[in-house]
Structures are given as structure tokens and as C-alpha cells.
GROMACS .gro file of C-alpha atoms in nm:
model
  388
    1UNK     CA    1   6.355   9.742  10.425
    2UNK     CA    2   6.338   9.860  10.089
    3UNK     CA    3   6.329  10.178  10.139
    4UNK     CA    4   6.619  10.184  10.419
    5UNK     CA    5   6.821  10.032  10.097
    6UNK     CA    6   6.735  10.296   9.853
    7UNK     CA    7   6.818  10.551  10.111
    8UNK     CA    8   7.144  10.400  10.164
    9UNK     CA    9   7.246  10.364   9.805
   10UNK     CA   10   7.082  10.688   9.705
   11UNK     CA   11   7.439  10.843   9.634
   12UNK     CA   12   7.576  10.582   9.409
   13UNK     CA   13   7.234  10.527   9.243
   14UNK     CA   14   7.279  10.870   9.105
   15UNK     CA   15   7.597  10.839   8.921
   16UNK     CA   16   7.418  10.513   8.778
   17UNK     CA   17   7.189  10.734   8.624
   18UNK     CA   18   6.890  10.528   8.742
   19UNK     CA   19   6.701  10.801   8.922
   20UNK     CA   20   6.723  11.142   9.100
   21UNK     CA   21   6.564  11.159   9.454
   22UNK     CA   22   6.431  11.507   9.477
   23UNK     CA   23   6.637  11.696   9.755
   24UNK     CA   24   6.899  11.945   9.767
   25UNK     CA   25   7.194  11.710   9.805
   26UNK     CA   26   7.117  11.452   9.484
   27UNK     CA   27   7.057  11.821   9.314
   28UNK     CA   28   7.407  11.946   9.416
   29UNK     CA   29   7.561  11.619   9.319
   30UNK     CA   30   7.361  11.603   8.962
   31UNK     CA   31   7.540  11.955   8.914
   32UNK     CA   32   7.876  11.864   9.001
   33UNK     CA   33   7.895  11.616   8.822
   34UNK     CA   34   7.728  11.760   8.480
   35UNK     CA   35   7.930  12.061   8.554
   36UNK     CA   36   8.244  11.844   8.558
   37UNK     CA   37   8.498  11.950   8.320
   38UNK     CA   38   8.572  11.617   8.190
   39UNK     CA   39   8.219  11.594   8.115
   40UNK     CA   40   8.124  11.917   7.999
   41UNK     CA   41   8.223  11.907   7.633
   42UNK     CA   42   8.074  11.564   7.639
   43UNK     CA   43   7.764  11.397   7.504
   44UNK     CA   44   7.503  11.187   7.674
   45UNK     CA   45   7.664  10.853   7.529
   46UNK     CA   46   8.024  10.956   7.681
   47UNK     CA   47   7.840  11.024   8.078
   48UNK     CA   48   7.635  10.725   8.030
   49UNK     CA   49   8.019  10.526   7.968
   50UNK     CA   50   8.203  10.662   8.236
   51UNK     CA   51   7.890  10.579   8.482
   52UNK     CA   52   7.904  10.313   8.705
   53UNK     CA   53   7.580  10.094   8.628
   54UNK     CA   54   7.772   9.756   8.691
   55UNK     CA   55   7.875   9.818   9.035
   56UNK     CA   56   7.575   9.937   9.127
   57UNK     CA   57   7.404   9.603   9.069
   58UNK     CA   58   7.644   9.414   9.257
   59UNK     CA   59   7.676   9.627   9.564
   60UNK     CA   60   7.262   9.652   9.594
   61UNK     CA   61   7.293   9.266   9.619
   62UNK     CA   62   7.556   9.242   9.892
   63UNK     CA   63   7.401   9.324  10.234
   64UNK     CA   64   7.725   9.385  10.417
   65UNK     CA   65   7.796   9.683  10.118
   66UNK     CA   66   7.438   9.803  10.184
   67UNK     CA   67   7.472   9.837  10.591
   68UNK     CA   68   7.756  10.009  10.562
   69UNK     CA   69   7.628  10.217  10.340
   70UNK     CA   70   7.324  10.294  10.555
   71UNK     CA   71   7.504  10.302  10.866
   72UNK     CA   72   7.874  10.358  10.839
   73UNK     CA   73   8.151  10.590  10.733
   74UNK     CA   74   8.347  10.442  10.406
   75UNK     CA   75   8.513  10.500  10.081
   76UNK     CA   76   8.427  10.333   9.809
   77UNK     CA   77   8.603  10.310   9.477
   78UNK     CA   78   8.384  10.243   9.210
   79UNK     CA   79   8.514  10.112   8.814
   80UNK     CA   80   8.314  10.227   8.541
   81UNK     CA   81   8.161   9.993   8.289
   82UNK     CA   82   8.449  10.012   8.045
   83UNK     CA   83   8.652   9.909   8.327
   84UNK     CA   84   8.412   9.581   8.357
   85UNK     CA   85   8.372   9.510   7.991
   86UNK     CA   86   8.766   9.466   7.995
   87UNK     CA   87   8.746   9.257   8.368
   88UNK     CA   88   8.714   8.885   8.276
   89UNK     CA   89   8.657   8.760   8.685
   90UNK     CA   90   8.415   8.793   8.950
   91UNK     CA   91   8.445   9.152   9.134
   92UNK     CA   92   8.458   9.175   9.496
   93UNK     CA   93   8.291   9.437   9.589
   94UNK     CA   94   8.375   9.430   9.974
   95UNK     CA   95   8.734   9.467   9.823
   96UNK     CA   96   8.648   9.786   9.689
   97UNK     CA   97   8.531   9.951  10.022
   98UNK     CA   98   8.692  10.078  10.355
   99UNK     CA   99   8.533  10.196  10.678
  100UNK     CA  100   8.670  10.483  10.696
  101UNK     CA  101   8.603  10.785  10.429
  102UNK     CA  102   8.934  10.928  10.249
  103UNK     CA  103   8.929  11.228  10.030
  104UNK     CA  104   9.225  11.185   9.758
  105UNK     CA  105   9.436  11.419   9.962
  106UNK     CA  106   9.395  11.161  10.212
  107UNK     CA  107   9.461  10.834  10.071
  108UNK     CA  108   9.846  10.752  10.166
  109UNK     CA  109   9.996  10.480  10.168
  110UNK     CA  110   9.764  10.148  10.172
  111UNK     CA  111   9.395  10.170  10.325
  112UNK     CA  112   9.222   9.895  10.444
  113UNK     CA  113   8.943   9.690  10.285
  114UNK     CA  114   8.626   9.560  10.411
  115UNK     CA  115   8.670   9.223  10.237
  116UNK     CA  116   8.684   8.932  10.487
  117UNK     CA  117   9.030   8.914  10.598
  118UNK     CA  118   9.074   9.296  10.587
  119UNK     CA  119   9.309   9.273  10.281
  120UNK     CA  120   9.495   9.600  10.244
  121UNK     CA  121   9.508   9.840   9.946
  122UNK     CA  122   9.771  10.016   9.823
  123UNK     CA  123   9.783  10.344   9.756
  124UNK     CA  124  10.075  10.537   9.460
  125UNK     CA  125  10.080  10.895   9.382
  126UNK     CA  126  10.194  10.911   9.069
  127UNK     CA  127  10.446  11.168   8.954
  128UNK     CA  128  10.193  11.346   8.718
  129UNK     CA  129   9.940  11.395   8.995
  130UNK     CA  130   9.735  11.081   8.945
  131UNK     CA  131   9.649  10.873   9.220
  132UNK     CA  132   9.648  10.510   9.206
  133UNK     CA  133   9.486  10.213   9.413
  134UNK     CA  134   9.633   9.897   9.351
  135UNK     CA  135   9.688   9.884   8.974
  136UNK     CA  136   9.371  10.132   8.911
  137UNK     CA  137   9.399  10.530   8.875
  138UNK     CA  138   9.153  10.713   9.024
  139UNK     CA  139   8.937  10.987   8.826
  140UNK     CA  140   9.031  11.297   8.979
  141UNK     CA  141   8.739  11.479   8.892
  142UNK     CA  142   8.485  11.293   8.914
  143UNK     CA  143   8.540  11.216   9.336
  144UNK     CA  144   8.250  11.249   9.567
  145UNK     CA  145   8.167  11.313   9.893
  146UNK     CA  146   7.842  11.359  10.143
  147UNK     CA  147   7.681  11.285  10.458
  148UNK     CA  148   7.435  11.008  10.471
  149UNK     CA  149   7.154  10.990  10.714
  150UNK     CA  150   7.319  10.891  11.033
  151UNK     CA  151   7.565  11.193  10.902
  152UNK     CA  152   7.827  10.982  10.843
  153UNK     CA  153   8.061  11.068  10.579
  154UNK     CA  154   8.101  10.839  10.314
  155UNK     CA  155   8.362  10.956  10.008
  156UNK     CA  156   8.315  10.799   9.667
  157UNK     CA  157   8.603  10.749   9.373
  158UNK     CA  158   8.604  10.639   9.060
  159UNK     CA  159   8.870  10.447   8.882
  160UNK     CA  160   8.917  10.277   8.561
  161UNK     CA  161   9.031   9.921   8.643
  162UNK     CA  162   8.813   9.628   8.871
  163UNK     CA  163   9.019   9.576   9.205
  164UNK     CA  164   9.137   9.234   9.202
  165UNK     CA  165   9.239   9.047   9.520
  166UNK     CA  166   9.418   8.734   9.560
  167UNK     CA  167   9.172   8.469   9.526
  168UNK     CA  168   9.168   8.108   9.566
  169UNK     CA  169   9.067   7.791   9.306
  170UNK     CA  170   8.858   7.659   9.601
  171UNK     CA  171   8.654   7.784   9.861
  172UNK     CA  172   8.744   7.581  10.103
  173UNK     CA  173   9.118   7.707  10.131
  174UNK     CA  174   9.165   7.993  10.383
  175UNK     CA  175   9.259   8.298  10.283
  176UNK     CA  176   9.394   8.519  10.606
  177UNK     CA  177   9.581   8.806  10.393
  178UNK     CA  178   9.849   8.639  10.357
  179UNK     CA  179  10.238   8.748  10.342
  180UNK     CA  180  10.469   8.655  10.030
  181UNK     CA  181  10.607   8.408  10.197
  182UNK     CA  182  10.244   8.240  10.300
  183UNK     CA  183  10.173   8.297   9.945
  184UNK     CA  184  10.425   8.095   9.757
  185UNK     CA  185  10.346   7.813   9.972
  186UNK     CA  186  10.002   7.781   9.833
  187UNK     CA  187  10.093   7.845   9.548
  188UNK     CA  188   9.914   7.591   9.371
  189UNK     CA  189   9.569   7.627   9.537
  190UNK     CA  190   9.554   8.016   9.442
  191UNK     CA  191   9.390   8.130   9.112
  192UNK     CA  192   9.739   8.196   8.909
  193UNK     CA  193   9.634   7.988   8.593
  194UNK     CA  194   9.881   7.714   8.536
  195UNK     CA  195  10.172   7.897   8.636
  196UNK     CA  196  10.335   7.672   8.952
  197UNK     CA  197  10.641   7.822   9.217
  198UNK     CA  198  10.772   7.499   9.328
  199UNK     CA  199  11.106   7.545   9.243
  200UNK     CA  200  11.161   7.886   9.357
  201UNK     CA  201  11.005   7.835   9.677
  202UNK     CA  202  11.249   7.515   9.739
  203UNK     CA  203  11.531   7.762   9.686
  204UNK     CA  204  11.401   8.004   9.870
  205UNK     CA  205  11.388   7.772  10.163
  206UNK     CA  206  11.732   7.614  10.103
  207UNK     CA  207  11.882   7.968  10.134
  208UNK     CA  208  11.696   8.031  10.429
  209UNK     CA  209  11.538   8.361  10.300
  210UNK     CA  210  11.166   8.326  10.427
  211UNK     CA  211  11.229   8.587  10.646
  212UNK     CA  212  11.243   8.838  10.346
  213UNK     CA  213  10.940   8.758  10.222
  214UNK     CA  214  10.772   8.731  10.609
  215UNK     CA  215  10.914   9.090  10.660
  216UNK     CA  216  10.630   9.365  10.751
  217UNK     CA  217  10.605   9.655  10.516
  218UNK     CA  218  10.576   9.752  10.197
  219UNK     CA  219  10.739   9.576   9.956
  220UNK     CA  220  10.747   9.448   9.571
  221UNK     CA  221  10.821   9.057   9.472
  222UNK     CA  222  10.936   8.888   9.158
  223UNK     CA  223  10.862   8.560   9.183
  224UNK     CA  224  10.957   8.351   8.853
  225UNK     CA  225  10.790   8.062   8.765
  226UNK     CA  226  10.863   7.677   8.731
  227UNK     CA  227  10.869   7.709   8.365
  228UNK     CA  228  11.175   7.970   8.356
  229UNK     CA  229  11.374   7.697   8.548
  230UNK     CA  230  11.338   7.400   8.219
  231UNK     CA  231  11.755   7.537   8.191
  232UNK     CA  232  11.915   7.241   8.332
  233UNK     CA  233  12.177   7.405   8.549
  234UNK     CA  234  11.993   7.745   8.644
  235UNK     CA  235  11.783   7.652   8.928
  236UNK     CA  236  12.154   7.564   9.094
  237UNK     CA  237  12.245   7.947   9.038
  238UNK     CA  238  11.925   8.089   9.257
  239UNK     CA  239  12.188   8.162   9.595
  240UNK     CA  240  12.063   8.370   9.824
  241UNK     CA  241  12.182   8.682   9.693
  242UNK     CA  242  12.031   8.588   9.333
  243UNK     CA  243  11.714   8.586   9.568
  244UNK     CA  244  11.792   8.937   9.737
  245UNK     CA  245  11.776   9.055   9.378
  246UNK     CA  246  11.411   9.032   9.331
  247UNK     CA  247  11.273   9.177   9.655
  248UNK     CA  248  11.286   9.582   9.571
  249UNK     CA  249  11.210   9.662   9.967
  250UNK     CA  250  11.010   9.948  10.111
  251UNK     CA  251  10.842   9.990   9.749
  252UNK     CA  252  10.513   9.897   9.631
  253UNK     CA  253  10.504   9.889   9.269
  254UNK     CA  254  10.213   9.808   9.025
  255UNK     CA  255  10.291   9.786   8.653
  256UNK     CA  256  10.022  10.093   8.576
  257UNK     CA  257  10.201  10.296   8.858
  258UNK     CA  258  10.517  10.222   8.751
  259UNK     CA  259  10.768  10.472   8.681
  260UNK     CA  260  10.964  10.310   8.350
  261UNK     CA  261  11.351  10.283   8.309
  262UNK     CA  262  11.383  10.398   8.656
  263UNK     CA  263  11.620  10.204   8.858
  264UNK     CA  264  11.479  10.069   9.199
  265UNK     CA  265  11.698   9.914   9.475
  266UNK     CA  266  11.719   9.593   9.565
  267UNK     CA  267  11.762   9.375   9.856
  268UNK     CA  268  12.093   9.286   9.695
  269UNK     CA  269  12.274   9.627   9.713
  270UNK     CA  270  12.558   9.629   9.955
  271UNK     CA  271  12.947   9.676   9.925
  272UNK     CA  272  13.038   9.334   9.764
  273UNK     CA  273  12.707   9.326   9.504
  274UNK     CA  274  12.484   9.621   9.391
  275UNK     CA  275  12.168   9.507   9.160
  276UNK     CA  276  11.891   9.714   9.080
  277UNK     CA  277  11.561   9.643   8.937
  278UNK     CA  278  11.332   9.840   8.680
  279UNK     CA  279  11.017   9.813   8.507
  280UNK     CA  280  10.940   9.891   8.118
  281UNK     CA  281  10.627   9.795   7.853
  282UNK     CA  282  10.690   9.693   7.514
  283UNK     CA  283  10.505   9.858   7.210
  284UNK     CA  284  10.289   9.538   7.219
  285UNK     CA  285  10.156   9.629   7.555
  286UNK     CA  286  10.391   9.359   7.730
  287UNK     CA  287  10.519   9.484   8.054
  288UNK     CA  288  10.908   9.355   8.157
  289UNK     CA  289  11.155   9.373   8.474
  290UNK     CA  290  11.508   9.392   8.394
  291UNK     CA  291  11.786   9.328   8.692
  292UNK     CA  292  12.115   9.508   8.605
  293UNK     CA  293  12.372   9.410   8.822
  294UNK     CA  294  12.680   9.699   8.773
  295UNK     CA  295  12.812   9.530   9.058
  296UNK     CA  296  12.896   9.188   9.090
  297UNK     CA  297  13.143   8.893   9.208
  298UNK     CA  298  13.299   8.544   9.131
  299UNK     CA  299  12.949   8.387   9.139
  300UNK     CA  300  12.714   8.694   9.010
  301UNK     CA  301  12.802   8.834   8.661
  302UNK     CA  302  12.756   9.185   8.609
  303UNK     CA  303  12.514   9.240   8.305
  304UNK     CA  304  12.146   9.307   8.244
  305UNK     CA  305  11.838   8.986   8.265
  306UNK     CA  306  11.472   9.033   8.101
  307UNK     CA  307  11.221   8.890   8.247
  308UNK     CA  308  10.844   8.907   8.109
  309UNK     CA  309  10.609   8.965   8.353
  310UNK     CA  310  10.346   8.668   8.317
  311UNK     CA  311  10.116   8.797   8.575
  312UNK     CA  312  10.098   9.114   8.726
  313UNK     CA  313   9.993   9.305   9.000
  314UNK     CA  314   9.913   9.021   9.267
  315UNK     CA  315   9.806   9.150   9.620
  316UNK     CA  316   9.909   9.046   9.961
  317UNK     CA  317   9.995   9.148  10.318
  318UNK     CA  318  10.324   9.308  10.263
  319UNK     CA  319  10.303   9.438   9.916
  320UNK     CA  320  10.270   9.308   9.545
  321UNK     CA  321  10.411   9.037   9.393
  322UNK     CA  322  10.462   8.962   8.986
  323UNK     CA  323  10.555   8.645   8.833
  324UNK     CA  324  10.827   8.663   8.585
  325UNK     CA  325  10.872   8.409   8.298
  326UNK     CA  326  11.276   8.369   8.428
  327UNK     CA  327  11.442   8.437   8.701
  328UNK     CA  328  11.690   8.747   8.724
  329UNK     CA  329  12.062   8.813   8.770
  330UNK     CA  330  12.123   8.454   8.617
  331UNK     CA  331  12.335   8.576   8.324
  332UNK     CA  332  12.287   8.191   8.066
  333UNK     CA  333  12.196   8.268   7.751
  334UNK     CA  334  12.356   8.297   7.449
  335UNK     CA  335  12.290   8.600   7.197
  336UNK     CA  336  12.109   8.383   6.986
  337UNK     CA  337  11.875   8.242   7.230
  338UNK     CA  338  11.795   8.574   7.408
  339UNK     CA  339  11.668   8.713   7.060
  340UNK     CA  340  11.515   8.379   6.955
  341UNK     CA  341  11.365   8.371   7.260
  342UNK     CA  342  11.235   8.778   7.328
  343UNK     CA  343  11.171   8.850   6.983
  344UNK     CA  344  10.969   8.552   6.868
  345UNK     CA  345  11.159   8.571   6.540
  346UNK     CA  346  11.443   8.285   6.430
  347UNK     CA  347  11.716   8.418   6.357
  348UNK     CA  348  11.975   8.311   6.070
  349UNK     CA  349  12.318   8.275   6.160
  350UNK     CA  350  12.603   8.244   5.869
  351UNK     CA  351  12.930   8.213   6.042
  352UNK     CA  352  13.243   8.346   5.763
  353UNK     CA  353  13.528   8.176   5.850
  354UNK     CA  354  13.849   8.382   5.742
  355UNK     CA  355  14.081   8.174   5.529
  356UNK     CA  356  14.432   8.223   5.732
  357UNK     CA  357  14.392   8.078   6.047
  358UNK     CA  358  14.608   8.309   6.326
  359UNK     CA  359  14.559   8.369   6.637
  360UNK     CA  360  14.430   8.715   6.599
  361UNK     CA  361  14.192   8.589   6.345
  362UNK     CA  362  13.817   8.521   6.495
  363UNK     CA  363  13.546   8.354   6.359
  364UNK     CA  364  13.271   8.602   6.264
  365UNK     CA  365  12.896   8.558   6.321
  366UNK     CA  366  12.629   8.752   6.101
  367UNK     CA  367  12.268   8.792   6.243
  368UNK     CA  368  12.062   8.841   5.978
  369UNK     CA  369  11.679   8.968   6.054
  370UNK     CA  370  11.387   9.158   5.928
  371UNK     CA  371  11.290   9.496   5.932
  372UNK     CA  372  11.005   9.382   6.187
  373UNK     CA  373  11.280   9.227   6.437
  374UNK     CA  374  11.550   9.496   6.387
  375UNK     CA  375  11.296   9.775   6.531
  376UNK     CA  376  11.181   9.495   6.795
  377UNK     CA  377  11.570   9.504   6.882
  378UNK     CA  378  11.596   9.850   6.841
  379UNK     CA  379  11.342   9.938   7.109
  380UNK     CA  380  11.455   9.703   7.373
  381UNK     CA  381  11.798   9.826   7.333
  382UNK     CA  382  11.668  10.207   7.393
  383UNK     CA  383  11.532  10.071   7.696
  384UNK     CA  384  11.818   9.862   7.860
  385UNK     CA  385  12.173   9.968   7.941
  386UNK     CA  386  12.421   9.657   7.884
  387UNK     CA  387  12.712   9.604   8.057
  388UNK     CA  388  13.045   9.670   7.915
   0.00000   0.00000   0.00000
């Protein structure tokens, strides 16, 4: 039994670096990958980084991983150690593997994984060339593919992030890859910290909108939070085009996929509204969504919303969904409180009153901030287009 293991894991226990079994293929493979051009200019301690020791030891301990190995076709995409120094859960390694072997060239659109449930993964090609699963970007040179003993091929990838599915706090709730809608009404029993969708999901379901988030496909979901609804009147303003304007159909977007400043329709772009979506990271590594409806009516005003992202990058059935600190398209703050409340600085207001009082004569307010805050300012406003 033993041995059938080693056999099976022979591949991946080479780029571990734990031994070399002495045949022509492990020989070939040793080459490639010292021969690698990322690698070549090298030393030992940069190979020993990149190589995948921690996966290893949890796939040898999961026997579904090591008949599959041994007996199946699969792909298997494999996060190097810095990628699990950085990863604070449990990985899943079934979540990392598919049945079916994919060379890059072949990885479009989502692939299914062997998890329980047969969660999907999404595939981006990025515009640079990179490939991304989910929120991770594959190596592209350090791919690998062969024939295992039943001559079966088996491709192997490695990328620089742990796969993370959805995940609940118990393990008694079911998890059947579930659809956003399915999602936001467990909410609470899912592993999202202490971040609750109550009152989102109630206005979801007074606009009658869960078929947009039951819809098939491929499709990206900002859900905001409880907390971004503490504005007393705000939760009233979530209509059912408000909620149209955080579904950005047909598009499957993870933050470290994302193409910045580039405006992405949304469900609410027709004659009478037109609201698009896009992503952007601060300096300090915070990633945002910003609505910008150029469009609007009576009840939407048009204008630009900034929303953190709290949590990122959540899979599910029909796409991705992030949860924002706010909701969008929900134009209620003052000046004041959008920079007290963006820029973590207070600011100082002195308000000059002119001494003749006419009607063409305005009270003036003077913001008054640090060099710090200005450049804060400063690059938000490089990245956001405000309405006139």
C-alpha cells in the first residue's frame, strides 16, 4: 500500500524536493524544472521557496487525493510555501484538484473541483498573459505534465495563493455549492467573521430580486453588510434598481484579476438608468468598488459611491461575491463625512462668514488637512471620476 502511494505521488514528491526516483521521467522533470528560466539565475534557497513542501504533506494524508492520483486523470494546482505562510485557514486540498487534466492553454472559463459538492473554479486570463484560478495566478513556467502508471495524464500548476472555498462555522450545515442567493440566506452559519447580511437580504426579498442572484452563469456580487446600513434612512433607498447596481452579470471578477479603473456593466444599465461598477486598490493595499451612475432619475442620483471591500473573493455556484462596507448608488453623505469617514483623518472645518449678507453672498467652508490626508485625497481623486 505504501508503495502504490509513493508511486502515485512520485510527481509531486519531486517538486517537494524530498527524493528523486531513478527513471527517465523524474530525470526529465528534475531538468525542466532546474532548467527553468525563473529558476536558473537562482540559488538553492530561492527553489527550495517556490517548492511546494506544504501541500505535499496534506495531499499524502488525504486518500481520495492519493487514488486519484494513482488511478485517475486530474489537474492539480499546487501553492507554494510562501503562499501558506501568508494562508491563516485550513486548505482543502480536494478544492485544489479536478478530474480531468488541463494544460494552461486549456483552462477556460471555470473547471470543476473534486471537493465534495463539486464546487467550481474559476478561471481569468489576465490581459498581461497571466492566468488566474480563483483569486491565485498561476506560475507559467513552472507547469507540469506526465503520464502516471495507468497512463493517465495528470497536469500539475503552481500558483501563489491557497484556494479558498466557501466554508461553513459548523459541520453540520450542508454545503451543496450553493448560488448567491442560497448564500445570503445562510449567511450567518458561513465562516464570514462577524460580518451579518440581514438587511440586505430582507431588501432583496422585498424587491423581489432573488431571481438575480438564482440566475445560472457567471457572475460577480456586491453584497454590503449590516453595518453599512447603521444610516437611519438608507436601508429605505435599497429599490430594486439600487440592487441591479451591484450584480456586474456575465463577469467573474476576483480582486487579484481585476482590471482597475475599468468600468464594468451592471445589471442596472438600460434607457432610464445606466450604472457601472469598477474595482481599484489603495496604496495601503485596500481594495475598493466604486458605482458611478452617469445616468440616473428622480429616485437615483447621478454621482460616484465607495465602497471598501471587507471581504473578498468569496466562491459560489454562479460566480464571486464581495462584501462591501456600504452599499452603492445611495448618494448620503456629506463632504465631511465621506473624508472623515475614507480617510481616517478628522477634518477641521472653519466656516468665514462674509460680513454683507446678499443673496449672492454664500457661506464659505475651509477644509483644512495634512500633508498625509491631502495625498490620501489626492490619490482617490486620480482614481474616481465625479459627477458634474
Amino acid at each position: 500500500m505504501f508503495a502504490s502511494r509513493r508511486g502515485a505521488l512520485a510527481a509531486l514528491l519531486l517538486l517537494c524536493c524530498c527524493c528523486f526516483a531513478p527513471n527517465a521521467a523524474v530525470a526529465e522533470l528534475a531538468d525542466k524544472l532546474r532548467d527553468d528560466s525563473e529558476l536558473s539565475q537562482g540559488t538553492a534557497k530561492t527553489f527550495r521557496r517556490i517548492m511546494p513542501v506544504r501541500f505535499y504533506s496534506l495531499l499524502e494524508q488525504n486518500p481520495v487525493a492519493n487514488a486519484t492520483l494513482a488511478l485517475r486523470s486530474c489537474t492539480i494546482f499546487v501553492p507554494t510555501n510562501e503562499a501558506f505562510q501568508r494562508y491563516k485557514g485550513t486548505a482543502q486540498v480536494l478544492y485544489h484538484m479536478t478530474t480531468a487534466a488541463f494544460s494552461q492553454s486549456q483552462l477556460k472559463t471555470s473547471v470543476t473541483s473534486d471537493m465534495e459538492g463539486n464546487p467550481p473554479l474559476y478561471i481569468t486570463n489576465g490581459r498581461n498573459g497571466d492566468i488566474y484560478v480563483n483569486n491565485a495566478r498561476i506560475i507559467p513556467s513552472l507547469s507540469v505534465e506526465l503520464t502516471n502508471r495507468e497512463g493517465k495524464r495528470q497536469v500539475m500548476h503552481i500558483i501563489d495563493e491557497v484556494l479558498e472555498p466557501l466554508t461553513a462555522k459548523s459541520s453540520s450545515t450542508e454545503m451543496n455549492n450553493m448560488d448567491a442567493m442560497q448564500f445570503m440566506r445562510v449567511a450567518d452559519q458561513l465562516n464570514l467573521g462577524n460580518r451579518t447580511l440581514r438587511t440586505y437580504r430582507t431588501q432583496v426579498t422585498m424587491a423581489k430580486k432573488e431571481s438575480l442572484f438564482e440566475s445560472p452563469g457567471f457572475h460577480t456580487f456586491l453584497v454590503p453588510i449590516d453595518e453599512g446600513f447603521k444610516h437611519s434612512t438608507r436601508s429605505g433607498l435599497v429599490d430594486a434598481k439600487v440592487i441591479d447596481g451591484h450584480v456586474i452579470p456575465n463577469t467573474v471578477i476576483f480582486t487579484a484579476a481585476s482590471e482597475h479603473d475599468e468600468p464594468k456593466t451592471s445589471a442596472a444599465f438600460e434607457d432610464q438608468i445606466k450604472v457601472t461598477v469598477s474595482f481599484f486598490k489603495q496604496k495601503d493595499g485596500k481594495m475598493y468598488v466604486k458605482s458611478n451612475t452617469f445616468l440616473g432619475d428622480a429616485k437615483h442620483k447621478e454621482g460616484v459611491v465607495l465602497a471598501e471591500i471587507v471581504k473578498a473573493n468569496i466562491p459560489i455556484k454562479n460566480g464571486v461575491v464581495h462584501l462591501i462596507h456600504r452599499p452603492l448608488m445611495i448618494i448620503d453623505t456629506t463632504v465631511t463625512q465621506f473624508l472623515q469617514n475614507n480617510f481616517g483623518c478628522n477634518v477641521s472645518i472653519a466656516k468665514i462668514n462674509q460680513k454683507k449678507k446678499t443673496k449672492n453672498q454664500m457661506k464659505r467652508n475651509v477644509f483644512y488637512v495634512n500633508s498625509n490626508l491631502f495625498n490620501k485625497i489626492n490619490h482617490f481623486l486620480t482614481h474616481t471620476q465625479t459627477s458634474q
